[in-house]
Amino acid sequence: VWGSLWPTLFPYGIGMFEDRIHRTQGLGLRHINLKSHVKHYLSLTDQRFQKHTSFMFVMMNIIQRRTSSYQCRLAFKRSWFPKVTSALDKINTLGLSELISKLKKDPHVKPDNECETAAFELLRYVQYVSNDISGSTAEVHAMWEEIRSVIRSRGLPQLYVTINPADFHNPIAQVLAGRDINLDEFFDKVEGNTEAFIRARTFAENPVVAARFFKLIIDAFTGILLGHDRPDKVGIFGKVDSYYGVVE
């Protein structure tokens, strides 16, 4: 299936994701989960996966859908257990299918039978928990709890910092994207009036570079400036007891 999606990326039909055929032929191949496999391809030197126009977006969509399907659960308070079980007993597959059809036509539809009433009542008590889905509301709530835990154990933060790396104007980012630039020369190979266009095109062709550059800058800030990676743990603000960061 993967080879049919991107024949130019897998021209020989090998190296595809979840390849059960080659793993069962006694070649000593081992299973690699989909997320790790995609991450590996996006870090290759030749950058053909990074520069593909649809590969990373399609795979991101598939990974998020799998995560939402396999790693989510329903949760409710213990005191609501009798109400939840009572509502579940009144719900059936046929009634849910009819309710879904009605909701597609009118999102503000009101229940008109016992099954639909029970389904709406169930939504009041049951929460959809999805902590492992990146960017989900559950992940945001989990980060709130982590921040509260840090404040309770370490006290209020003494410093708030917002970091916005200028990747578009940074020669390091251009080197990561594959441009041949001498970083020891401040204005090496600046193309005059077309330089801004070249930089923009470079990032548009390879968005993975922007993510790699962002991580590089953040790691340098926490590891060197804050001193997290130093042996004595002392940075420009002294010895940092703890820090917490999120990406917008």
mmCIF file of C-alpha atoms in Angstrom:
data_model
loop_
_atom_site.group_PDB
_atom_site.id
_atom_site.type_symbol
_atom_site.label_atom_id
_atom_site.label_comp_id
_atom_site.label_asym_id
_atom_site.label_seq_id
_atom_site.Cartn_x
_atom_site.Cartn_y
_atom_site.Cartn_z
ATOM 1 C CA VAL A 1 0.000 0.000 0.000
ATOM 2 C CA TRP A 2 2.740 2.458 0.954
ATOM 3 C CA GLY A 3 4.635 1.770 -2.248
ATOM 4 C CA SER A 4 1.522 2.552 -4.258
ATOM 5 C CA LEU A 5 1.079 5.858 -2.449
ATOM 6 C CA TRP A 6 4.633 7.045 -3.124
ATOM 7 C CA PRO A 7 6.303 5.011 -5.888
ATOM 8 C CA THR A 8 9.078 7.598 -6.200
ATOM 9 C CA LEU A 9 9.990 7.209 -2.521
ATOM 10 C CA PHE A 10 9.881 3.399 -2.560
ATOM 11 C CA PRO A 11 10.890 2.547 -6.148
ATOM 12 C CA TYR A 12 12.064 -0.982 -5.293
ATOM 13 C CA GLY A 13 9.180 -1.878 -3.016
ATOM 14 C CA ILE A 14 11.343 -2.272 0.088
ATOM 15 C CA GLY A 15 11.805 -0.174 3.197
ATOM 16 C CA MET A 16 8.094 0.518 3.431
ATOM 17 C CA PHE A 17 6.204 0.878 6.691
ATOM 18 C CA GLU A 18 4.891 -2.225 8.452
ATOM 19 C CA ASP A 19 6.254 -4.536 5.764
ATOM 20 C CA ARG A 20 4.948 -7.907 6.950
ATOM 21 C CA ILE A 21 5.950 -9.694 3.736
ATOM 22 C CA HIS A 22 9.708 -9.188 4.074
ATOM 23 C CA ARG A 23 9.630 -9.693 7.857
ATOM 24 C CA THR A 24 8.177 -13.174 7.417
ATOM 25 C CA GLN A 25 10.823 -14.332 4.934
ATOM 26 C CA GLY A 26 13.489 -15.051 7.535
ATOM 27 C CA LEU A 27 15.661 -12.065 6.608
ATOM 28 C CA GLY A 28 16.210 -11.036 10.215
ATOM 29 C CA LEU A 29 14.128 -7.885 9.902
ATOM 30 C CA ARG A 30 12.432 -6.558 13.011
ATOM 31 C CA HIS A 31 9.252 -4.588 13.495
ATOM 32 C CA ILE A 32 9.577 -0.797 13.749
ATOM 33 C CA ASN A 33 6.606 1.229 14.892
ATOM 34 C CA LEU A 34 5.185 3.669 12.391
ATOM 35 C CA LYS A 35 6.105 6.875 14.220
ATOM 36 C CA SER A 36 9.769 5.903 14.634
ATOM 37 C CA HIS A 37 9.946 4.794 11.012
ATOM 38 C CA VAL A 38 8.599 8.122 9.753
ATOM 39 C CA LYS A 39 10.969 10.042 12.028
ATOM 40 C CA HIS A 40 13.901 8.086 10.606
ATOM 41 C CA TYR A 41 12.964 8.866 7.011
ATOM 42 C CA LEU A 42 12.534 12.558 7.794
ATOM 43 C CA SER A 43 16.080 12.672 9.188
ATOM 44 C CA LEU A 44 17.835 11.105 6.184
ATOM 45 C CA THR A 45 20.665 13.057 4.575
ATOM 46 C CA ASP A 46 19.307 13.028 1.025
ATOM 47 C CA GLN A 47 16.156 14.909 2.174
ATOM 48 C CA ARG A 48 13.886 13.341 -0.457
ATOM 49 C CA PHE A 49 11.313 12.452 2.184
ATOM 50 C CA GLN A 50 11.602 15.906 3.748
ATOM 51 C CA LYS A 51 11.031 17.687 0.444
ATOM 52 C CA HIS A 52 8.170 15.503 -0.745
ATOM 53 C CA THR A 53 5.032 17.586 -1.167
ATOM 54 C CA SER A 54 2.622 15.220 0.603
ATOM 55 C CA PHE A 55 4.557 12.548 2.522
ATOM 56 C CA MET A 56 4.896 14.209 5.931
ATOM 57 C CA PHE A 57 1.364 15.606 5.932
ATOM 58 C CA VAL A 58 -0.299 12.318 5.007
ATOM 59 C CA MET A 59 1.749 10.370 7.548
ATOM 60 C CA MET A 60 1.031 12.923 10.281
ATOM 61 C CA ASN A 61 -2.672 12.541 9.594
ATOM 62 C CA ILE A 62 -2.449 8.741 9.733
ATOM 63 C CA ILE A 63 -0.459 8.773 12.983
ATOM 64 C CA GLN A 64 -2.920 11.145 14.655
ATOM 65 C CA ARG A 65 -5.885 9.059 13.543
ATOM 66 C CA ARG A 66 -4.269 5.901 14.875
ATOM 67 C CA THR A 67 -3.446 7.546 18.165
ATOM 68 C CA SER A 68 -6.992 8.828 18.596
ATOM 69 C CA SER A 69 -8.366 5.366 17.812
ATOM 70 C CA TYR A 70 -5.972 3.150 19.771
ATOM 71 C CA GLN A 71 -4.792 5.240 22.726
ATOM 72 C CA CYS A 72 -7.931 6.997 23.915
ATOM 73 C CA ARG A 73 -10.445 6.004 26.540
ATOM 74 C CA LEU A 74 -13.686 7.102 28.129
ATOM 75 C CA ALA A 75 -13.666 8.253 31.743
ATOM 76 C CA PHE A 76 -16.306 9.332 34.240
ATOM 77 C CA LYS A 77 -16.628 9.944 37.961
ATOM 78 C CA ARG A 78 -17.262 6.996 40.248
ATOM 79 C CA SER A 79 -20.454 8.595 41.575
ATOM 80 C CA TRP A 80 -21.859 8.693 38.037
ATOM 81 C CA PHE A 81 -21.404 4.963 37.449
ATOM 82 C CA PRO A 82 -25.090 3.997 37.973
ATOM 83 C CA LYS A 83 -26.262 6.706 35.554
ATOM 84 C CA VAL A 84 -23.680 5.729 32.941
ATOM 85 C CA THR A 85 -24.522 2.028 33.081
ATOM 86 C CA SER A 86 -28.231 2.817 32.869
ATOM 87 C CA ALA A 87 -27.664 4.976 29.780
ATOM 88 C CA LEU A 88 -25.478 2.326 28.142
ATOM 89 C CA ASP A 89 -28.204 -0.294 28.575
ATOM 90 C CA LYS A 90 -30.628 1.874 26.598
ATOM 91 C CA ILE A 91 -28.288 2.489 23.647
ATOM 92 C CA ASN A 92 -28.165 0.198 20.614
ATOM 93 C CA THR A 93 -26.266 0.226 17.334
ATOM 94 C CA LEU A 94 -29.270 0.986 15.144
ATOM 95 C CA GLY A 95 -30.312 3.921 17.292
ATOM 96 C CA LEU A 96 -26.802 5.375 17.238
ATOM 97 C CA SER A 97 -26.615 5.082 13.453
ATOM 98 C CA GLU A 98 -29.884 6.961 13.086
ATOM 99 C CA LEU A 99 -28.721 9.628 15.536
ATOM 100 C CA ILE A 100 -25.458 10.101 13.623
ATOM 101 C CA SER A 101 -27.407 10.575 10.393
ATOM 102 C CA LYS A 102 -29.606 13.187 12.061
ATOM 103 C CA LEU A 103 -26.614 15.041 13.508
ATOM 104 C CA LYS A 104 -24.983 15.230 10.076
ATOM 105 C CA LYS A 105 -28.074 16.963 8.741
ATOM 106 C CA ASP A 106 -28.711 19.132 11.803
ATOM 107 C CA PRO A 107 -26.039 19.532 14.543
ATOM 108 C CA HIS A 108 -28.699 20.974 16.880
ATOM 109 C CA VAL A 109 -31.113 18.061 16.595
ATOM 110 C CA LYS A 110 -33.022 17.049 19.724
ATOM 111 C CA PRO A 111 -33.529 13.430 20.827
ATOM 112 C CA ASP A 112 -36.937 11.947 20.074
ATOM 113 C CA ASN A 113 -36.651 8.417 21.500
ATOM 114 C CA GLU A 114 -35.200 6.601 24.501
ATOM 115 C CA CYS A 115 -31.964 5.578 22.764
ATOM 116 C CA GLU A 116 -31.155 9.088 21.585
ATOM 117 C CA THR A 117 -32.008 10.558 24.977
ATOM 118 C CA ALA A 118 -29.655 8.077 26.648
ATOM 119 C CA ALA A 119 -26.894 8.917 24.158
ATOM 120 C CA PHE A 120 -27.157 12.642 24.882
ATOM 121 C CA GLU A 121 -27.261 11.956 28.602
ATOM 122 C CA LEU A 122 -24.143 9.811 28.317
ATOM 123 C CA LEU A 123 -22.243 12.724 26.777
ATOM 124 C CA ARG A 124 -22.870 14.728 29.944
ATOM 125 C CA TYR A 125 -21.125 12.211 32.180
ATOM 126 C CA VAL A 126 -18.423 10.654 30.009
ATOM 127 C CA GLN A 127 -15.214 12.427 29.011
ATOM 128 C CA TYR A 128 -13.014 11.547 26.059
ATOM 129 C CA VAL A 129 -9.483 11.191 27.447
ATOM 130 C CA SER A 130 -6.667 11.503 24.919
ATOM 131 C CA ASN A 131 -3.488 12.603 26.680
ATOM 132 C CA ASP A 132 -1.216 11.050 24.054
ATOM 133 C CA ILE A 133 -2.618 13.041 21.137
ATOM 134 C CA SER A 134 -0.408 16.012 20.384
ATOM 135 C CA GLY A 135 -2.288 19.293 20.519
ATOM 136 C CA SER A 136 -5.441 17.842 22.049
ATOM 137 C CA THR A 137 -7.369 19.481 24.877
ATOM 138 C CA ALA A 138 -6.446 16.597 27.161
ATOM 139 C CA GLU A 139 -2.751 17.212 26.533
ATOM 140 C CA VAL A 140 -3.203 20.887 27.418
ATOM 141 C CA HIS A 141 -4.942 19.964 30.680
ATOM 142 C CA ALA A 142 -2.139 17.512 31.465
ATOM 143 C CA MET A 143 0.428 20.292 30.990
ATOM 144 C CA TRP A 144 -1.575 22.532 33.313
ATOM 145 C CA GLU A 145 -1.383 19.878 36.006
ATOM 146 C CA GLU A 146 2.363 19.489 35.469
ATOM 147 C CA ILE A 147 2.874 23.240 35.832
ATOM 148 C CA ARG A 148 0.800 23.268 39.018
ATOM 149 C CA SER A 149 2.886 20.400 40.372
ATOM 150 C CA VAL A 150 6.119 22.281 39.665
ATOM 151 C CA ILE A 151 4.748 25.392 41.393
ATOM 152 C CA ARG A 152 3.670 23.398 44.450
ATOM 153 C CA SER A 153 7.045 21.699 44.799
ATOM 154 C CA ARG A 154 9.409 24.475 43.634
ATOM 155 C CA GLY A 155 7.473 27.687 44.121
ATOM 156 C CA LEU A 156 6.386 30.354 41.659
ATOM 157 C CA PRO A 157 8.555 30.948 38.568
ATOM 158 C CA GLN A 158 11.104 33.733 38.850
ATOM 159 C CA LEU A 159 11.525 34.284 35.123
ATOM 160 C CA TYR A 160 9.209 34.074 32.113
ATOM 161 C CA VAL A 161 10.838 33.832 28.697
ATOM 162 C CA THR A 162 9.363 33.789 25.194
ATOM 163 C CA ILE A 163 11.694 32.461 22.511
ATOM 164 C CA ASN A 164 10.990 33.122 18.844
ATOM 165 C CA PRO A 165 14.014 32.041 16.762
ATOM 166 C CA ALA A 166 14.485 33.971 13.521
ATOM 167 C CA ASP A 167 15.012 30.892 11.387
ATOM 168 C CA PHE A 168 14.392 32.770 8.156
ATOM 169 C CA HIS A 169 17.431 35.020 8.671
ATOM 170 C CA ASN A 170 19.758 32.535 10.348
ATOM 171 C CA PRO A 171 22.563 31.020 8.232
ATOM 172 C CA ILE A 172 22.632 27.911 10.448
ATOM 173 C CA ALA A 173 19.105 27.096 9.334
ATOM 174 C CA GLN A 174 20.160 27.494 5.714
ATOM 175 C CA VAL A 175 23.046 25.081 6.258
ATOM 176 C CA LEU A 176 20.672 22.554 7.803
ATOM 177 C CA ALA A 177 18.545 22.902 4.678
ATOM 178 C CA GLY A 178 21.512 21.944 2.514
ATOM 179 C CA ARG A 179 22.868 25.293 1.302
ATOM 180 C CA ASP A 180 26.642 25.483 0.964
ATOM 181 C CA ILE A 181 27.442 28.391 3.279
ATOM 182 C CA ASN A 182 30.672 29.081 5.129
ATOM 183 C CA LEU A 183 29.582 29.924 8.657
ATOM 184 C CA ASP A 184 32.998 31.410 9.433
ATOM 185 C CA GLU A 185 32.289 34.236 6.975
ATOM 186 C CA PHE A 186 29.507 36.533 8.124
ATOM 187 C CA PHE A 187 28.083 37.378 4.690
ATOM 188 C CA ASP A 188 29.174 34.333 2.725
ATOM 189 C CA LYS A 189 27.354 33.881 -0.605
ATOM 190 C CA VAL A 190 24.655 36.472 -0.057
ATOM 191 C CA GLU A 191 22.724 36.680 -3.323
ATOM 192 C CA GLY A 192 21.839 40.362 -3.174
ATOM 193 C CA ASN A 193 18.209 41.220 -3.852
ATOM 194 C CA THR A 194 17.265 37.579 -4.390
ATOM 195 C CA GLU A 195 18.617 36.349 -1.044
ATOM 196 C CA ALA A 196 15.294 36.766 0.770
ATOM 197 C CA PHE A 197 13.503 34.819 -1.946
ATOM 198 C CA ILE A 198 16.102 32.035 -1.850
ATOM 199 C CA ARG A 199 15.767 31.709 1.921
ATOM 200 C CA ALA A 200 11.983 31.600 1.730
ATOM 201 C CA ARG A 201 12.062 29.007 -1.040
ATOM 202 C CA THR A 202 14.558 26.895 0.898
ATOM 203 C CA PHE A 203 12.260 26.718 3.911
ATOM 204 C CA ALA A 204 9.158 26.171 1.805
ATOM 205 C CA GLU A 205 10.802 23.190 0.120
ATOM 206 C CA ASN A 206 11.889 21.633 3.412
ATOM 207 C CA PRO A 207 9.709 22.457 6.446
ATOM 208 C CA VAL A 208 11.474 19.777 8.499
ATOM 209 C CA VAL A 209 14.503 22.060 8.664
ATOM 210 C CA ALA A 210 12.484 24.705 10.501
ATOM 211 C CA ALA A 211 11.573 22.158 13.181
ATOM 212 C CA ARG A 212 15.175 20.942 13.466
ATOM 213 C CA PHE A 213 16.466 24.497 13.768
ATOM 214 C CA PHE A 214 13.877 25.349 16.416
ATOM 215 C CA LYS A 215 14.892 22.319 18.476
ATOM 216 C CA LEU A 216 18.558 23.229 18.067
ATOM 217 C CA ILE A 217 17.981 26.742 19.412
ATOM 218 C CA ILE A 218 15.809 25.591 22.322
ATOM 219 C CA ASP A 219 18.309 22.886 23.301
ATOM 220 C CA ALA A 220 21.101 25.469 23.184
ATOM 221 C CA PHE A 221 19.100 27.853 25.358
ATOM 222 C CA THR A 222 18.228 25.287 28.023
ATOM 223 C CA GLY A 223 21.496 23.382 27.879
ATOM 224 C CA ILE A 224 24.006 26.228 27.598
ATOM 225 C CA LEU A 225 22.382 29.497 28.670
ATOM 226 C CA LEU A 226 20.330 27.950 31.470
ATOM 227 C CA GLY A 227 23.152 25.529 32.240
ATOM 228 C CA HIS A 228 21.080 22.355 32.190
ATOM 229 C CA ASP A 229 23.769 20.443 30.261
ATOM 230 C CA ARG A 230 26.702 21.966 32.151
ATOM 231 C CA PRO A 231 28.441 19.823 34.783
ATOM 232 C CA ASP A 232 27.808 22.405 37.510
ATOM 233 C CA LYS A 233 24.264 23.204 36.242
ATOM 234 C CA VAL A 234 25.071 26.935 36.397
ATOM 235 C CA GLY A 235 23.928 29.199 33.568
ATOM 236 C CA ILE A 236 23.652 32.922 32.943
ATOM 237 C CA PHE A 237 20.889 33.177 35.570
ATOM 238 C CA GLY A 238 22.778 31.141 38.126
ATOM 239 C CA LYS A 239 21.822 27.615 39.058
ATOM 240 C CA VAL A 240 18.407 26.835 37.620
ATOM 241 C CA ASP A 241 16.399 24.607 39.920
ATOM 242 C CA SER A 242 13.723 23.725 37.368
ATOM 243 C CA TYR A 243 12.102 24.974 34.195
ATOM 244 C CA TYR A 244 9.043 24.202 32.110
ATOM 245 C CA GLY A 245 8.507 25.005 28.460
ATOM 246 C CA VAL A 246 5.745 24.532 25.914
ATOM 247 C CA VAL A 247 5.559 25.123 22.179
ATOM 248 C CA GLU A 248 2.780 27.299 20.825
#
